[in-house]
Structures are given as C-alpha cells and as structure tokens.
Amino acid sequence: MTDGGTDPVAAAYRRLRTAARTGTPCPPVRDLIGPDDETLAYAVQRRLTEARIRDGGRPVGRKVGLTSAAVQRQLGVDRPDFGMLFDDMACAQSAPIRLDRLLQPRVEAEIAFVLADDVTDPGATGVTVRKRVEYALAALEIVDSRIAGWDISFADTVADNGSSGLFVLGADRVPLDAVEPAAVRMTMYVDDVPASTGSGAACLGDPLEALAWLARTALAHGDPLRAGDVVLSGALGPMVPVTHAMHVRAHLTGLGGVEATFTTP
C-alpha cells in the first residue's frame, strides 16, 4: 500500500489533503480505495470534512453531483454523489474569482434550494421535500478536482468532496409555488457566447428528486439536511472548462440570472 501504510482511507485522505494544501493535483486515489467502493470513498470525504472544520471551515449545505447524463458522460461515471459546501466556497456575483484559487475548474449552471426545515424522513420524495424548501435560486457551481487531469472514477470524485470548488448564488429568491424546477430551461454563456444549454428535467428528471435523493442519502450517512442548508441540486447541462479569464452568466427561466467573473493573478 503506497503513502499510507495499511489504512487506505488514511492514505487517500493524506493524498487529497496534500493536493489541496499545495495546489498541486495528485494521482487518483482508486489505487488505495478501489474505483467503486462507496463506503471507503465517503469515509475519506468525512475525514477531509472533519479536517476542514478543524481548520475553521463552517458547513453551509451540500451539493449533489453527477445528476446529469451529460455530466456523467463527460466524467465517465454512472450515479449521483454528494459533497459538503463550506462558507468559504460561497462567492458573491460582484467579486471576481481569481483562478489561482482553483486547480482545474469547470463551471455548470444549477438550481439551488435553501431549506426551511430539517429533512429527517428516510422515505423522502420529490413531493415531500418540496414542502421543506424555503426558496430556489439560480446558481453556478465551479467544480474542481484535486486529481490530475480529472482522471476520476466514482470513488475518486466522492472522496474528493464530490469534486467541489466554489459556488455563486443568484439574487432572486423564488418560492416553489412560483416555479416548477423540472420545467426550468437553462442557457449558460461564456463571454456572451452560448456555451451550455439544458433543463431541470436533465437533473435526475427533476431537481426536487435530486434533493430527495440527497435527503435520504444524507440521513443514511447519519448527517441529515438541516433548516437553512443550501443545496446545489446538480447540473442542468454540460460543464464548461474555465481555462482563462472569462465572464460566465446563466439564465434560468423563472429563476433569473447568475454570473461570475474569473480573473488571472
């Protein structure tokens, strides 16, 4: 066993933690925990979460990943996962995002939900979680990978906190009696040129079903969704690499717009 003795979770944790600290992408961790071992992968993620909290990070919600068939094809995986959102991952629309904060960023447009209540029902469905949502917003997720070249299996991305990076929320807080998430249409622009299109239906058929999946899964992991949590429900269309300074904006019908400006140092 390389770089971690006989404990594969500890070894994978150290490899990913070092990559995050140094800003140098690392090899995949599937040689340590296997490509599909969900239990070991989430154990690595938990260790990274605990370390980030010890360092002063404050969890503010979760992200659901791999909900779009287009993104699954892009990354070569076949099922959803989740990761933690922390306070220092949130970026204001008005604040430029320096690319040296990230390693290999890609951007995708999503629907974000903010919860009004805890969700502790092991049988949560899209219908029941709808009642737990305070409002929805347009969002950009800037995904990132500590693993060199995005050479990831399912276990690699789970261990790496769902390949999370940063996120930006739009300004319009829309109650769900005013919008149907599955019917939302999305267009994302890079420097005013259309770069990605999609719909709410591309996110597990309905972003509320993605939220329900997360609620059930988080509860099964012993850490249920709580009132006030921000949930990024998953990509509505293909991701776009952020390779240089650029302006990204997305319009989601019924939810308004959201934008981010990426700058070089």
XYZ file of C-alpha atoms in Angstrom, residues 37-262:
226
model
C -16.176 1.400 -3.059
C -18.755 3.917 -1.883
C -18.207 3.196 1.827
C -14.471 3.855 1.713
C -14.900 6.887 -0.558
C -17.347 8.611 1.791
C -15.085 7.721 4.733
C -12.301 9.674 3.026
C -14.683 12.562 2.392
C -15.694 12.591 6.083
C -12.061 12.829 7.167
C -11.498 15.747 4.821
C -14.671 17.426 6.125
C -13.554 16.986 9.736
C -10.140 18.447 8.907
C -11.697 21.441 7.187
C -13.908 22.093 10.211
C -10.858 21.879 12.496
C -9.234 24.488 10.257
C -12.191 26.836 10.833
C -14.467 25.947 7.920
C -18.213 26.145 8.536
C -20.533 23.781 6.640
C -23.436 25.619 4.964
C -25.030 22.839 2.928
C -24.435 20.129 0.343
C -24.015 19.674 -3.356
C -25.429 16.852 -5.427
C -23.178 15.790 -8.248
C -23.407 13.562 -11.289
C -27.146 14.080 -11.734
C -26.995 14.971 -15.428
C -26.470 12.322 -18.088
C -24.324 14.846 -19.975
C -22.003 15.328 -16.998
C -21.913 11.599 -16.287
C -20.738 11.067 -19.860
C -18.153 13.842 -19.508
C -16.676 12.217 -16.398
C -17.285 8.556 -17.143
C -19.426 7.817 -14.071
C -22.939 6.465 -13.727
C -24.624 7.548 -10.452
C -25.108 10.600 -8.236
C -22.889 11.582 -5.342
C -22.763 14.401 -2.817
C -20.239 16.708 -1.199
C -20.156 19.350 1.515
C -20.465 23.098 0.968
C -18.477 25.401 3.246
C -18.846 29.103 3.936
C -15.560 29.982 2.225
C -16.757 28.357 -1.006
C -19.536 30.942 -1.482
C -18.642 33.773 -3.885
C -20.563 36.989 -4.461
C -21.601 37.750 -8.026
C -19.856 41.112 -7.743
C -16.495 39.703 -6.604
C -14.024 38.466 -9.242
C -12.833 34.893 -8.736
C -9.082 34.529 -9.076
C -8.145 31.407 -10.989
C -5.232 30.748 -8.641
C -7.819 29.748 -6.010
C -8.578 26.694 -8.139
C -6.702 23.860 -9.815
C -8.722 22.588 -12.798
C -12.035 24.455 -12.651
C -15.139 23.803 -14.674
C -18.428 25.667 -14.353
C -22.017 24.460 -14.540
C -25.423 26.034 -14.001
C -27.804 24.609 -11.428
C -30.867 25.210 -9.310
C -30.070 25.858 -5.647
C -32.549 25.239 -2.857
C -32.485 26.782 0.614
C -34.293 24.664 3.183
C -36.912 25.968 5.574
C -36.933 22.811 7.728
C -34.837 19.809 8.648
C -35.398 16.777 6.407
C -35.322 13.612 8.500
C -37.729 11.374 6.593
C -35.993 8.199 5.332
C -38.699 7.931 2.671
C -38.323 11.480 1.361
C -39.658 12.033 -2.162
C -39.737 14.940 -4.552
C -43.235 15.711 -3.341
C -42.365 15.709 0.371
C -39.104 17.660 0.121
C -40.837 20.382 -1.881
C -42.620 21.341 1.337
C -39.252 21.717 3.106
C -37.857 24.267 0.641
C -37.949 27.941 1.579
C -36.950 29.181 -1.876
C -34.962 28.361 -5.004
C -32.268 30.363 -6.792
C -30.194 30.237 -9.948
C -26.660 29.090 -9.176
C -23.263 28.488 -10.723
C -21.138 25.721 -9.324
C -17.412 25.900 -10.014
C -16.372 22.286 -9.738
C -12.720 21.412 -9.292
C -10.615 18.311 -8.888
C -7.577 17.698 -6.767
C -6.911 14.703 -9.039
C -4.659 15.380 -12.003
C -6.352 15.648 -15.370
C -9.807 14.884 -13.939
C -8.803 11.221 -14.184
C -11.566 10.097 -11.858
C -13.667 7.087 -11.036
C -16.801 7.275 -8.896
C -14.778 6.682 -5.727
C -12.224 9.344 -6.682
C -14.816 12.099 -7.011
C -16.707 11.069 -3.858
C -13.510 11.041 -1.804
C -12.568 14.442 -3.231
C -15.710 16.031 -1.733
C -17.677 15.477 -4.902
C -15.086 17.439 -6.923
C -16.340 20.634 -5.318
C -14.731 24.044 -5.595
C -16.790 27.227 -5.252
C -20.349 28.379 -5.873
C -22.261 31.546 -6.720
C -25.934 32.156 -5.940
C -28.235 34.439 -7.898
C -30.121 37.308 -6.308
C -33.709 36.213 -6.971
C -35.219 34.080 -4.191
C -38.185 32.306 -5.759
C -40.731 30.264 -3.775
C -41.652 26.941 -5.337
C -45.261 27.951 -5.830
C -43.898 30.346 -8.465
C -41.620 27.961 -10.403
C -41.582 24.308 -11.436
C -37.952 23.143 -11.173
C -38.294 20.321 -13.713
C -39.558 22.787 -16.339
C -36.743 25.324 -15.929
C -34.709 25.965 -19.079
C -31.062 26.983 -18.770
C -28.638 28.739 -21.076
C -25.092 29.478 -19.915
C -22.889 31.980 -21.730
C -19.127 32.456 -21.740
C -18.196 35.990 -22.737
C -21.739 36.362 -24.123
C -21.447 33.291 -26.369
C -23.817 30.385 -25.593
C -21.735 27.555 -24.130
C -24.182 25.161 -22.441
C -27.910 24.542 -22.504
C -30.151 22.239 -20.530
C -33.202 21.891 -18.376
C -34.413 20.907 -14.948
C -35.570 17.615 -16.393
C -31.902 16.752 -17.093
C -31.243 16.647 -13.332
C -32.475 13.160 -12.341
C -35.719 14.004 -14.113
C -36.498 16.766 -11.606
C -34.150 18.742 -9.293
C -36.575 18.002 -6.462
C -35.880 14.294 -6.984
C -32.175 15.084 -6.676
C -32.936 16.883 -3.418
C -34.959 13.893 -2.200
C -32.110 11.517 -3.107
C -29.720 13.713 -1.127
C -32.070 13.873 1.858
C -32.349 10.087 2.022
C -28.638 9.554 1.475
C -27.510 12.192 3.975
C -29.823 10.698 6.594
C -28.430 7.223 5.903
C -24.943 8.659 6.493
C -26.066 9.996 9.866
C -25.952 13.676 8.923
C -29.411 14.806 7.750
C -30.175 18.014 5.899
C -30.973 20.923 8.215
C -33.024 24.109 8.021
C -31.003 26.859 6.397
C -28.871 24.491 4.340
C -28.019 25.486 0.795
C -28.363 22.569 -1.621
C -26.917 22.687 -5.120
C -29.130 20.151 -6.842
C -26.949 19.267 -9.828
C -26.024 20.391 -13.316
C -28.741 21.204 -15.838
C -26.366 20.821 -18.777
C -22.742 20.145 -19.713
C -19.880 21.639 -17.740
C -17.575 24.187 -19.353
C -13.832 24.308 -18.549
C -12.561 27.583 -17.107
C -9.196 27.849 -18.816
C -8.577 31.606 -18.804
C -10.037 34.897 -17.608
C -13.697 34.910 -18.644
C -17.167 36.098 -17.743
C -19.811 33.410 -17.237
C -23.509 34.069 -16.880
C -26.509 31.791 -16.884
C -30.198 32.434 -17.290
C -32.695 30.013 -15.780
C -36.327 30.553 -16.725
C -38.400 31.506 -13.713
C -35.301 31.960 -11.540
C -33.452 34.791 -13.225
C -29.733 35.062 -13.796
C -26.431 34.415 -12.061
C -22.925 35.393 -13.109
C -19.255 35.058 -12.244
C -16.121 36.759 -13.488
C -12.878 34.773 -13.482
